[in-house]
């Protein structure tokens, strides 16, 4: 029954619900557990067309506001979604919670006042399951301003509305959530959310605990040869000269091999994950920018005022900012994932930047971010980063993995003078001499000379590859991270697309070593995911062409 319960918005019949059926459903709701046995719920059964029209208008207003708040890639998808069935169902039920019920000394609620609405939510679940058993569909609508709802329904002001439910008979219950069927979201596997003894020690009952990194690496597979072959075949049959789409043909074949289907899904919606961290090496004077700028720019990303925001708006992508190691404190803000492993690294020119455990923890932040963004329905991930002094770290990483001398891979970052540049090269050289990093031990390299945002990008790449989702790389930091990821799991590169070539010299060395050809080459040297964002429409176009371009046979065009 639990597996077959569904949230229903479509396909309601208009036939009324017999009183005895509705009574059984409400009785089931009323047997729910509750804090201190306070039974804080009330059920308001609404049948009036007029009240339902009023509620429908309120929900419509919220729907429009929500649609406006979405990135374009998401808004397109949302337009097709039905999110309520207020007018299509014979009965609507409002479930409330009375936070004062049971008096002052309600057992259990004294420590956690939220237990009252939680109890009412359990009543909703009972109602939902009982309705399913009766063949009744239930659709939960939360597109309301809660206080506006209380007023519109004439409810006592001290009540909280927990749920607004649309109930009616349906002919069938879909096997999967409607949001999943629409590609809006994916189901998270149980193994992601069960922890043994301590948080992070994931294990299903009866299984040995596994660490996230090894599990992720173990699930990375090469491109699917069959889908790849189909893609090349299809390219040949599309109404254009063979090879005329150049690099885009390679990209669309890669997307097919990655997704195991041809044509591949269009990588939309997409999200750019901007990992932010600070660097102890800043103390060596490798940049004229004060360290606080990292924190300030994160606030700018969240406020929507940075270049990445403008580009993300243009290409319809979501901006997700992750504090994996900013030195300053960041207030909780929508769009910010607080995942600080530590407040900045230590100075890599005098000792290890971080411990091995911290490097792994930062990689895991990246893996978790990939999981979250993909489960939330994103079909492409873009790398972004912010961290004053992080091009010094990128140069050091690139030098280790490419074997190219620090003088050739250390660039001018945000635009430094000759003197600072010479110092920067010297700092990188000193760090490499001090640590003698071994490229065969990529985690050790990250710990010695890496950055928290670099490690997190490594995780994003590994996570994206394990979920068979394309990852568009931004600039030099992403290039450095891709070298580390490749050393951990060579097949991870099969998910990577080089978004652009940055003006940083190290980036060329990294891309050459990785064998990746960048899509955009505009002398950008900003970071923040800007180059990857510009490349996104190219990647999407490559996939779309596979879907929409006719073949010679279907269009009746003569081949040469
Ligand atoms: C607290 C809560 C609020 C919800 N609000 C809405 C809503 O406003 N509109 C909607 O279409 N679905 C809403 N849903 C339904 C979810 O989208 C649905 O439960 C989810 O996609 C999983 O699908 P399933 O219930 O069929 O398994 C809500 C569900 C819950 C639990």
Coordinates of C-alpha atoms and ligand atoms in Angstrom, one line a residue:
X1 CA 0.0 0.0 0.0
X2 CA 2.8 2.4 0.9
X3 CA 4.6 1.7 -2.4
X4 CA 1.3 2.2 -4.3
X5 CA 0.4 5.5 -2.6
X6 CA 0.8 8.4 -5.0
X7 CA 0.3 12.1 -5.0
X8 CA -2.4 12.6 -7.6
X9 CA -3.1 15.8 -9.6
X10 CA -4.5 14.4 -12.8
X11 CA -7.3 12.0 -13.9
X12 CA -9.8 12.7 -11.1
X13 CA -13.4 11.6 -11.7
X14 CA -16.2 13.8 -10.6
X15 CA -18.3 11.2 -8.8
X16 CA -19.0 12.0 -5.2
X17 CA -17.3 10.3 -2.2
X18 CA -19.9 8.3 -0.2
X19 CA -20.1 9.5 3.4
X20 CA -19.1 6.1 4.8
X21 CA -16.0 6.0 2.7
X22 CA -14.9 9.5 3.7
X23 CA -15.6 8.6 7.3
X24 CA -13.3 5.6 7.2
X25 CA -10.6 7.7 5.7
X26 CA -11.0 10.4 8.4
X27 CA -11.0 7.7 11.1
X28 CA -7.7 6.4 9.8
X29 CA -6.3 9.9 10.0
X30 CA -7.6 10.3 13.6
X31 CA -5.8 7.1 14.8
X32 CA -2.4 8.7 14.0
X33 CA 0.2 9.0 16.8
X34 CA 0.7 12.4 18.3
X35 CA 3.0 14.2 20.7
X36 CA 1.8 13.7 24.3
X37 CA -1.3 12.2 22.7
X38 CA -2.4 15.8 22.1
X39 CA -4.2 14.9 18.8
X40 CA -3.6 18.4 17.6
X41 CA -5.4 18.0 14.3
X42 CA -8.8 19.2 12.9
X43 CA -10.1 18.3 9.5
X44 CA -12.1 20.9 7.6
X45 CA -14.0 19.2 4.7
X46 CA -14.6 21.6 1.9
X47 CA -17.1 20.8 -0.9
X48 CA -18.3 24.3 -1.8
X49 CA -17.3 25.3 -5.3
X50 CA -17.0 28.9 -4.3
X51 CA -14.5 28.2 -1.5
X52 CA -12.5 25.9 -3.8
X53 CA -12.5 28.7 -6.4
X54 CA -11.1 31.1 -3.8
X55 CA -8.4 28.6 -2.8
X56 CA -7.6 27.9 -6.5
X57 CA -7.0 31.6 -7.1
X58 CA -4.7 31.8 -4.1
X59 CA -2.8 28.8 -5.4
X60 CA -2.6 30.3 -8.9
X61 CA -1.0 33.4 -7.5
X62 CA 1.7 31.4 -5.6
X63 CA 2.2 29.3 -8.7
X64 CA 3.0 32.4 -10.8
X65 CA 5.3 33.8 -8.1
X66 CA 7.2 30.5 -8.0
X67 CA 7.4 30.2 -11.7
X68 CA 9.0 33.7 -11.8
X69 CA 11.6 32.7 -9.2
X70 CA 12.8 29.7 -11.3
X71 CA 15.9 29.6 -13.6
X72 CA 14.7 29.5 -17.2
X73 CA 15.7 25.8 -17.6
X74 CA 13.5 24.9 -14.7
X75 CA 10.6 27.3 -15.5
X76 CA 10.1 25.6 -18.9
X77 CA 9.7 22.2 -17.2
X78 CA 7.4 23.7 -14.5
X79 CA 5.1 25.2 -17.1
X80 CA 4.1 21.6 -18.0
X81 CA 3.5 20.5 -14.4
X82 CA 0.1 20.4 -12.8
X83 CA 0.5 21.2 -9.1
X84 CA -3.0 21.0 -7.7
X85 CA -6.5 19.6 -8.4
X86 CA -8.5 22.0 -6.3
X87 CA -11.3 22.4 -8.8
X88 CA -11.1 18.9 -10.3
X89 CA -11.9 17.1 -7.0
X90 CA -15.3 16.8 -5.2
X91 CA -13.7 17.2 -1.8
X92 CA -10.8 19.3 -0.4
X93 CA -9.6 18.6 3.2
X94 CA -7.7 21.1 5.3
X95 CA -5.7 19.5 8.0
X96 CA -4.7 21.9 10.8
X97 CA -2.5 21.7 13.9
X98 CA -3.5 23.4 17.2
X99 CA -0.2 24.2 19.0
X100 CA -2.1 25.0 22.2
X101 CA -4.1 21.7 22.4
X102 CA -3.5 19.7 25.5
X103 CA -2.6 22.7 27.6
X104 CA 0.7 23.9 28.8
X105 CA 2.3 20.7 29.8
X106 CA 1.9 18.5 26.7
X107 CA 4.4 15.7 27.1
X108 CA 7.2 16.0 24.6
X109 CA 6.0 19.3 23.1
X110 CA 7.7 21.3 25.8
X111 CA 11.1 20.7 24.2
X112 CA 10.0 20.7 20.6
X113 CA 7.0 22.8 19.7
X114 CA 7.2 21.6 16.1
X115 CA 6.0 18.2 17.3
X116 CA 2.4 19.5 17.1
X117 CA 2.4 20.1 13.3
X118 CA 4.5 16.9 12.9
X119 CA 1.7 15.0 14.6
X120 CA -0.8 16.4 12.2
X121 CA 1.4 15.5 9.3
X122 CA 1.3 11.9 10.5
X123 CA -2.5 12.1 10.4
X124 CA -2.2 13.2 6.8
X125 CA -0.1 10.2 6.0
X126 CA -2.7 7.9 7.5
X127 CA -5.4 9.7 5.6
X128 CA -3.4 9.3 2.4
X129 CA -2.9 5.6 2.8
X130 CA -6.5 4.9 3.8
X131 CA -7.7 6.9 0.8
X132 CA -5.4 4.8 -1.5
X133 CA -7.0 1.7 -0.1
X134 CA -10.4 3.1 -1.0
X135 CA -9.3 3.9 -4.6
X136 CA -9.2 7.6 -3.8
X137 CA -6.5 9.9 -5.1
X138 CA -5.1 12.6 -2.8
X139 CA -3.1 15.6 -4.0
X140 CA -1.3 17.8 -1.4
X141 CA -1.2 21.5 -2.3
X142 CA 1.4 23.7 -0.6
X143 CA 1.2 26.6 -3.0
X144 CA -0.3 28.9 -0.3
X145 CA 0.7 31.6 2.0
X146 CA -0.2 29.9 5.3
X147 CA -1.7 33.0 7.0
X148 CA -3.6 34.1 3.9
X149 CA -5.1 30.6 3.9
X150 CA -6.1 30.8 7.5
X151 CA -8.0 34.1 6.7
X152 CA -9.5 32.9 3.5
X153 CA -10.9 29.8 5.2
X154 CA -12.1 31.7 8.2
X155 CA -10.0 29.5 10.5
X156 CA -9.2 30.5 14.1
X157 CA -6.0 32.5 14.1
X158 CA -4.2 30.2 16.6
X159 CA -4.4 27.2 14.2
X160 CA -1.6 26.3 11.8
X161 CA -2.5 24.8 8.4
X162 CA -0.5 21.7 7.9
X163 CA -2.0 20.4 4.7
X164 CA -4.5 21.3 1.9
X165 CA -5.6 18.0 0.3
X166 CA -7.6 17.4 -2.9
X167 CA -9.4 14.1 -2.7
X168 CA -11.4 12.2 -5.3
X169 CA -11.8 8.9 -7.2
X170 CA -9.2 8.1 -9.9
X171 CA -9.0 5.3 -12.4
X172 CA -5.4 4.6 -11.9
X173 CA -2.4 5.4 -9.7
X174 CA 0.9 5.9 -11.6
X175 CA 3.7 3.6 -10.6
X176 CA 6.2 6.4 -10.1
X177 CA 5.7 9.9 -8.7
X178 CA 4.4 12.3 -11.3
X179 CA 7.4 14.6 -10.7
X180 CA 9.7 11.7 -11.6
X181 CA 7.8 10.9 -14.7
X182 CA 8.1 14.5 -15.8
X183 CA 11.9 14.4 -15.2
X184 CA 11.5 17.0 -12.5
X185 CA 13.2 14.8 -9.8
X186 CA 14.7 11.4 -9.3
X187 CA 14.3 9.0 -6.5
X188 CA 17.3 8.9 -4.1
X189 CA 18.5 5.3 -3.4
X190 CA 18.0 4.1 0.2
X191 CA 21.7 3.4 0.4
X192 CA 22.4 7.2 0.3
X193 CA 20.4 7.9 3.4
X194 CA 21.1 5.1 5.9
X195 CA 24.0 5.6 8.3
X196 CA 25.4 3.1 10.7
X197 CA 26.1 4.5 14.2
X198 CA 27.5 7.8 13.0
X199 CA 26.4 10.1 10.3
X200 CA 28.4 9.5 7.1
X201 CA 29.1 5.9 7.8
X202 CA 26.7 4.6 5.2
X203 CA 25.5 1.1 5.3
X204 CA 22.2 -0.8 4.7
X205 CA 21.4 -3.3 7.4
X206 CA 23.5 -6.4 6.9
X207 CA 26.1 -4.6 4.8
X208 CA 29.6 -3.4 5.8
X209 CA 29.8 0.4 6.1
X210 CA 31.2 1.9 2.9
X211 CA 32.8 5.2 2.4
X212 CA 31.3 7.6 -0.1
X213 CA 34.4 8.1 -2.1
X214 CA 35.2 4.4 -2.7
X215 CA 31.6 3.6 -3.4
X216 CA 31.4 6.5 -6.0
X217 CA 34.6 5.5 -7.7
X218 CA 33.5 1.8 -7.8
X219 CA 30.3 2.8 -9.7
X220 CA 32.0 4.8 -12.4
X221 CA 31.8 3.0 -15.8
X222 CA 33.1 3.8 -19.2
X223 CA 30.9 5.2 -22.0
X224 CA 28.4 2.8 -23.3
X225 CA 29.8 1.4 -26.6
X226 CA 26.4 0.5 -28.1
X227 CA 24.9 4.0 -27.5
X228 CA 28.1 5.6 -28.8
X229 CA 27.9 3.5 -32.0
X230 CA 24.3 4.5 -32.5
X231 CA 25.2 8.1 -32.1
X232 CA 27.9 7.9 -34.7
X233 CA 25.5 6.1 -37.0
X234 CA 22.8 8.7 -36.5
X235 CA 25.2 11.6 -37.1
X236 CA 25.9 10.1 -40.5
X237 CA 22.2 9.9 -41.4
X238 CA 21.3 13.4 -40.2
X239 CA 20.5 15.9 -43.0
X240 CA 24.0 17.5 -43.0
X241 CA 27.3 16.6 -44.4
X242 CA 29.1 14.0 -42.3
X243 CA 31.2 15.7 -39.6
X244 CA 29.8 19.1 -40.4
X245 CA 29.0 19.8 -36.7
X246 CA 32.6 19.3 -35.8
X247 CA 33.2 19.1 -32.1
X248 CA 29.5 19.0 -31.4
X249 CA 29.2 15.6 -33.0
X250 CA 31.8 14.3 -30.5
X251 CA 30.0 15.9 -27.7
X252 CA 26.6 14.4 -28.6
X253 CA 28.2 11.0 -29.0
X254 CA 29.8 11.4 -25.6
X255 CA 26.4 12.4 -24.1
X256 CA 24.9 9.3 -25.7
X257 CA 27.6 7.0 -24.4
X258 CA 27.2 8.6 -21.0
X259 CA 23.4 8.4 -20.8
X260 CA 23.4 5.0 -22.5
X261 CA 20.7 6.2 -24.9
X262 CA 20.7 7.7 -28.3
X263 CA 19.6 10.4 -28.8
X264 CA 20.8 11.5 -25.4
X265 CA 18.6 13.5 -23.0
X266 CA 19.0 17.3 -23.6
X267 CA 21.1 18.5 -20.7
X268 CA 18.5 20.8 -19.3
X269 CA 17.9 21.9 -16.5
X270 CA 21.5 22.5 -15.5
X271 CA 23.1 23.8 -12.3
X272 CA 26.4 25.4 -11.7
X273 CA 28.0 24.4 -8.4
X274 CA 30.2 27.2 -7.1
X275 CA 32.5 25.8 -4.4
X276 CA 34.1 28.5 -2.2
X277 CA 37.2 28.2 0.0
X278 CA 40.1 30.2 1.3
X279 CA 43.8 29.5 1.2
X280 CA 46.5 29.8 3.8
X281 CA 49.0 30.5 1.0
X282 CA 47.4 33.9 0.7
X283 CA 49.8 34.9 3.5
X284 CA 52.7 34.7 1.0
X285 CA 51.5 37.7 -0.9
X286 CA 50.5 35.8 -4.1
X287 CA 47.6 38.2 -4.9
X288 CA 46.8 41.8 -4.1
X289 CA 43.2 40.9 -3.2
X290 CA 42.4 40.6 0.5
X291 CA 41.2 37.3 1.7
X292 CA 37.8 38.7 2.8
X293 CA 36.9 39.1 -0.9
X294 CA 36.1 35.4 -1.0
X295 CA 33.3 35.8 1.6
X296 CA 32.2 39.1 0.0
X297 CA 31.9 37.5 -3.5
X298 CA 30.0 34.6 -2.1
X299 CA 27.5 37.1 -0.7
X300 CA 27.4 38.7 -4.2
X301 CA 26.7 35.4 -5.9
X302 CA 23.8 34.8 -3.4
X303 CA 22.5 38.3 -4.0
X304 CA 22.6 37.7 -7.8
X305 CA 25.0 40.5 -8.6
X306 CA 28.0 38.6 -10.0
X307 CA 28.9 37.7 -13.6
X308 CA 28.1 34.1 -13.0
X309 CA 24.5 35.2 -12.1
X310 CA 24.1 37.2 -15.3
X311 CA 25.4 34.3 -17.4
X312 CA 23.3 31.7 -15.5
X313 CA 20.2 33.9 -16.1
X314 CA 21.1 34.1 -19.7
X315 CA 21.5 30.3 -20.2
X316 CA 18.8 29.4 -17.7
X317 CA 20.9 27.6 -15.2
X318 CA 20.6 27.4 -11.4
X319 CA 23.4 28.8 -9.2
X320 CA 24.2 26.7 -6.2
X321 CA 26.9 28.1 -3.9
X322 CA 28.7 25.7 -1.5
X323 CA 30.8 27.0 1.4
X324 CA 33.4 24.2 1.6
X325 CA 36.0 26.2 3.4
X326 CA 35.5 30.0 3.4
X327 CA 37.5 31.6 6.2
X328 CA 34.7 34.0 7.2
X329 CA 31.3 33.2 8.6
X330 CA 28.4 33.2 6.1
X331 CA 24.9 33.7 7.3
X332 CA 22.3 31.2 6.3
X333 CA 20.9 32.3 2.9
X334 CA 18.7 30.5 0.3
X335 CA 21.0 29.0 -2.3
X336 CA 24.0 28.6 0.1
X337 CA 24.9 25.1 1.1
X338 CA 26.9 25.3 4.4
X339 CA 29.4 22.5 4.1
X340 CA 32.5 24.0 5.6
X341 CA 35.2 21.3 6.1
X342 CA 37.5 23.9 7.7
X343 CA 37.8 27.7 7.6
X344 CA 40.4 27.9 4.9
X345 CA 43.5 25.8 4.3
X346 CA 46.9 26.2 5.9
X347 CA 49.8 27.7 4.0
X348 CA 51.0 25.0 1.6
X349 CA 54.4 26.7 1.3
X350 CA 55.2 25.9 4.9
X351 CA 53.3 22.7 5.6
X352 CA 50.4 20.6 4.4
X353 CA 47.3 22.6 3.2
X354 CA 45.1 20.2 5.1
X355 CA 44.9 16.6 6.4
X356 CA 44.1 13.6 4.3
X357 CA 40.8 13.3 6.2
X358 CA 39.9 16.9 5.4
X359 CA 40.7 16.4 1.7
X360 CA 38.4 13.3 1.6
X361 CA 35.7 15.2 3.5
X362 CA 35.9 18.0 0.9
X363 CA 35.7 15.5 -2.0
X364 CA 32.7 14.0 -0.3
X365 CA 31.1 17.5 -0.2
X366 CA 31.4 17.5 -4.0
X367 CA 30.0 14.0 -4.4
X368 CA 27.0 14.9 -2.2
X369 CA 26.5 18.1 -4.2
X370 CA 26.4 16.1 -7.4
X371 CA 23.9 13.6 -5.9
X372 CA 21.7 16.4 -4.6
X373 CA 21.7 18.4 -7.9
X374 CA 21.1 15.3 -10.0
X375 CA 18.3 13.9 -7.7
X376 CA 16.7 17.4 -7.9
X377 CA 16.4 16.8 -11.7
X378 CA 19.5 18.5 -13.1
X379 CA 20.7 16.9 -16.3
X380 CA 24.1 18.7 -16.4
X381 CA 26.4 19.9 -13.8
X382 CA 28.8 22.9 -14.2
X383 CA 31.8 23.5 -12.1
X384 CA 32.4 26.9 -10.5
X385 CA 34.7 28.1 -7.8
X386 CA 35.6 31.1 -5.7
X387 CA 38.7 31.4 -3.5
X388 CA 41.2 34.3 -3.4
X389 CA 44.7 32.8 -4.1
X390 CA 43.3 29.7 -5.6
X391 CA 45.2 30.0 -8.9
X392 CA 48.4 29.5 -6.9
X393 CA 47.0 26.2 -5.7
X394 CA 45.8 25.3 -9.2
X395 CA 49.2 25.9 -10.6
X396 CA 50.8 23.7 -8.0
X397 CA 48.4 20.9 -8.7
X398 CA 48.8 21.2 -12.5
X399 CA 52.6 21.2 -12.2
X400 CA 52.5 17.9 -10.2
X401 CA 50.1 16.1 -12.5
X402 CA 51.6 17.4 -15.8
X403 CA 55.2 17.6 -14.8
X404 CA 55.4 21.1 -16.4
X405 CA 57.6 23.5 -14.5
X406 CA 55.9 25.9 -12.1
X407 CA 57.2 28.9 -14.1
X408 CA 55.1 27.7 -17.1
X409 CA 51.9 26.9 -15.4
X410 CA 51.7 29.8 -12.9
X411 CA 49.7 32.6 -14.3
X412 CA 48.6 36.1 -13.3
X413 CA 45.3 35.1 -11.9
X414 CA 43.3 38.2 -11.3
X415 CA 46.0 40.3 -12.9
X416 CA 49.2 40.6 -10.8
X417 CA 52.4 42.5 -11.5
X418 CA 55.7 41.0 -12.4
X419 CA 57.0 41.1 -8.9
X420 CA 54.0 39.3 -7.4
X421 CA 54.1 36.8 -10.3
X422 CA 57.7 36.0 -9.6
X423 CA 56.8 35.5 -5.9
X424 CA 53.9 33.3 -6.9
X425 CA 56.1 31.0 -9.0
X426 CA 58.6 30.8 -6.2
X427 CA 55.9 29.9 -3.7
X428 CA 54.7 27.1 -6.0
X429 CA 58.2 25.8 -6.5
X430 CA 59.0 25.9 -2.8
X431 CA 55.8 24.0 -2.0
X432 CA 56.6 21.3 -4.5
X433 CA 60.1 21.0 -3.1
X434 CA 58.8 20.8 0.4
X435 CA 56.1 18.2 -0.1
X436 CA 57.5 16.2 -3.1
X437 CA 53.9 15.4 -4.0
X438 CA 53.4 12.0 -5.6
X439 CA 50.9 12.1 -8.4
X440 CA 50.2 8.4 -7.8
X441 CA 48.7 9.4 -4.5
X442 CA 46.1 12.0 -5.6
X443 CA 44.5 12.4 -2.1
X444 CA 48.0 13.0 -0.7
X445 CA 48.6 15.6 -3.3
X446 CA 45.3 17.4 -2.5
X447 CA 46.1 17.3 1.2
X448 CA 49.6 18.7 0.7
X449 CA 49.1 21.4 -1.8
X450 CA 45.4 21.4 -2.7
X451 CA 42.4 23.6 -1.9
X452 CA 39.1 22.7 -0.4
X453 CA 37.2 24.0 -3.5
X454 CA 39.5 22.0 -5.7
X455 CA 38.8 18.8 -3.7
X456 CA 35.1 19.5 -3.8
X457 CA 35.3 19.9 -7.6
X458 CA 37.0 16.5 -7.8
X459 CA 34.1 15.1 -5.9
X460 CA 31.6 16.8 -8.2
X461 CA 33.3 15.2 -11.2
X462 CA 33.4 11.8 -9.6
X463 CA 29.8 12.1 -8.5
X464 CA 28.7 13.3 -11.9
X465 CA 30.5 10.5 -13.6
X466 CA 29.0 7.9 -11.2
X467 CA 25.5 9.2 -11.9
X468 CA 26.2 9.3 -15.7
X469 CA 25.6 13.0 -15.8
X470 CA 27.7 15.4 -17.9
X471 CA 29.9 17.8 -16.1
X472 CA 31.0 20.9 -17.9
X473 CA 34.4 22.1 -16.6
X474 CA 35.1 25.8 -16.1
X475 CA 38.6 27.1 -16.0
X476 CA 42.0 26.4 -14.5
X477 CA 40.8 25.2 -11.1
X478 CA 38.4 22.7 -12.7
X479 CA 41.3 21.6 -15.0
X480 CA 43.5 21.0 -11.9
X481 CA 40.6 19.2 -10.2
X482 CA 40.0 17.0 -13.3
X483 CA 43.7 16.0 -13.2
X484 CA 43.2 14.8 -9.6
X485 CA 39.9 13.1 -10.5
X486 CA 41.6 11.3 -13.4
X487 CA 44.3 10.0 -11.1
X488 CA 41.6 8.7 -8.7
X489 CA 39.3 7.2 -11.4
X490 CA 40.5 7.5 -15.1
X491 CA 37.0 6.8 -16.4
X492 CA 35.6 9.9 -14.6
X493 CA 36.8 11.9 -17.6
X494 CA 34.1 10.3 -19.7
X495 CA 31.6 12.6 -18.1
X496 CA 33.7 15.7 -18.5
X497 CA 33.4 18.4 -21.2
X498 CA 35.9 21.2 -21.2
X499 CA 33.7 24.3 -21.2
X500 CA 36.4 26.8 -22.0
X501 CA 40.0 27.6 -22.2
X502 CA 41.1 30.2 -19.6
X503 CA 43.8 32.7 -20.1
X504 CA 45.8 31.0 -17.3
X505 CA 48.8 29.2 -18.8
X506 CA 48.3 26.2 -16.5
X507 CA 44.9 25.5 -17.9
X508 CA 46.4 24.7 -21.4
X509 CA 48.8 22.3 -19.8
X510 CA 46.0 20.7 -17.9
X511 CA 43.7 20.4 -20.9
X512 CA 46.5 19.0 -23.0
X513 CA 47.3 16.3 -20.4
X514 CA 43.6 15.5 -20.1
X515 CA 43.1 15.3 -23.8
X516 CA 40.1 17.7 -23.7
X517 CA 39.4 20.3 -26.2
X518 CA 37.7 23.4 -24.9
X519 CA 34.4 24.7 -26.5
X520 CA 34.9 28.4 -25.8
X521 CA 38.1 30.3 -26.1
X522 CA 37.6 33.9 -25.1
X523 CA 40.5 34.8 -22.8
X524 CA 38.2 34.6 -19.8
X525 CA 40.0 34.4 -16.5
X526 CA 37.3 35.0 -14.0
X527 CA 36.2 31.6 -12.6
X528 CA 32.8 31.4 -10.9
X529 CA 31.7 28.9 -13.5
X530 CA 31.5 31.7 -16.2
X531 CA 33.2 29.8 -18.9
X532 CA 31.2 26.6 -18.3
X533 CA 28.0 28.6 -18.3
X534 CA 28.8 30.1 -21.7
X535 CA 29.5 26.5 -23.0
X536 CA 26.2 25.1 -21.8
X537 CA 24.1 26.2 -24.8
X538 CA 26.6 24.5 -27.1
X539 CA 26.4 21.3 -25.2
X540 CA 22.6 21.5 -25.2
X541 CA 22.5 22.3 -28.9
X542 CA 24.7 19.2 -29.6
X543 CA 22.1 17.0 -27.9
X544 CA 19.1 18.8 -29.4
X545 CA 20.4 18.4 -32.9
X546 CA 20.3 14.6 -32.3
X547 CA 16.6 14.8 -31.4
X548 CA 15.3 17.3 -33.9
X549 CA 17.4 17.1 -37.1
X550 CA 15.7 14.9 -39.7
X551 CA 17.6 11.9 -41.2
X552 CA 18.1 11.6 -45.0
X553 CA 15.6 8.7 -45.1
X554 CA 12.9 10.5 -43.0
X555 CA 13.2 13.8 -44.9
X556 CA 13.6 12.2 -48.3
X557 CA 16.9 14.1 -48.9
X558 CA 19.3 12.5 -51.4
X559 CA 22.7 11.6 -50.0
X560 CA 25.8 12.4 -51.9
Ligands
LIG1 C1 4.5 18.3 2.5 C2 4.1 18.0 1.1 C3 3.7 19.1 0.3 C4 3.4 18.9 -1.1 N1 3.0 19.9 -1.9 C5 2.7 19.7 -3.1 C6 2.2 20.7 -4.0 O1 2.0 21.9 -3.6 N2 1.9 20.5 -5.3 C7 2.1 19.2 -5.8 O2 1.8 19.0 -7.0 N3 2.5 18.2 -5.0 C8 2.8 18.4 -3.7 N4 3.2 17.4 -2.9 C9 3.4 16.0 -3.5 C10 4.8 15.7 -3.9 O3 5.2 16.3 -5.0 C11 4.9 14.2 -4.0 O4 4.6 13.6 -2.8 C12 6.2 13.7 -4.5 O5 6.5 14.1 -5.8 C13 6.4 12.2 -4.4 O6 5.4 11.6 -5.2 P1 4.4 10.5 -4.5 O7 3.7 11.1 -3.4 O8 3.5 10.1 -5.6 O9 5.2 9.4 -4.1 C14 3.5 17.6 -1.6 C15 3.9 16.5 -0.8 C16 4.2 16.7 0.5 C17 4.6 15.6 1.4

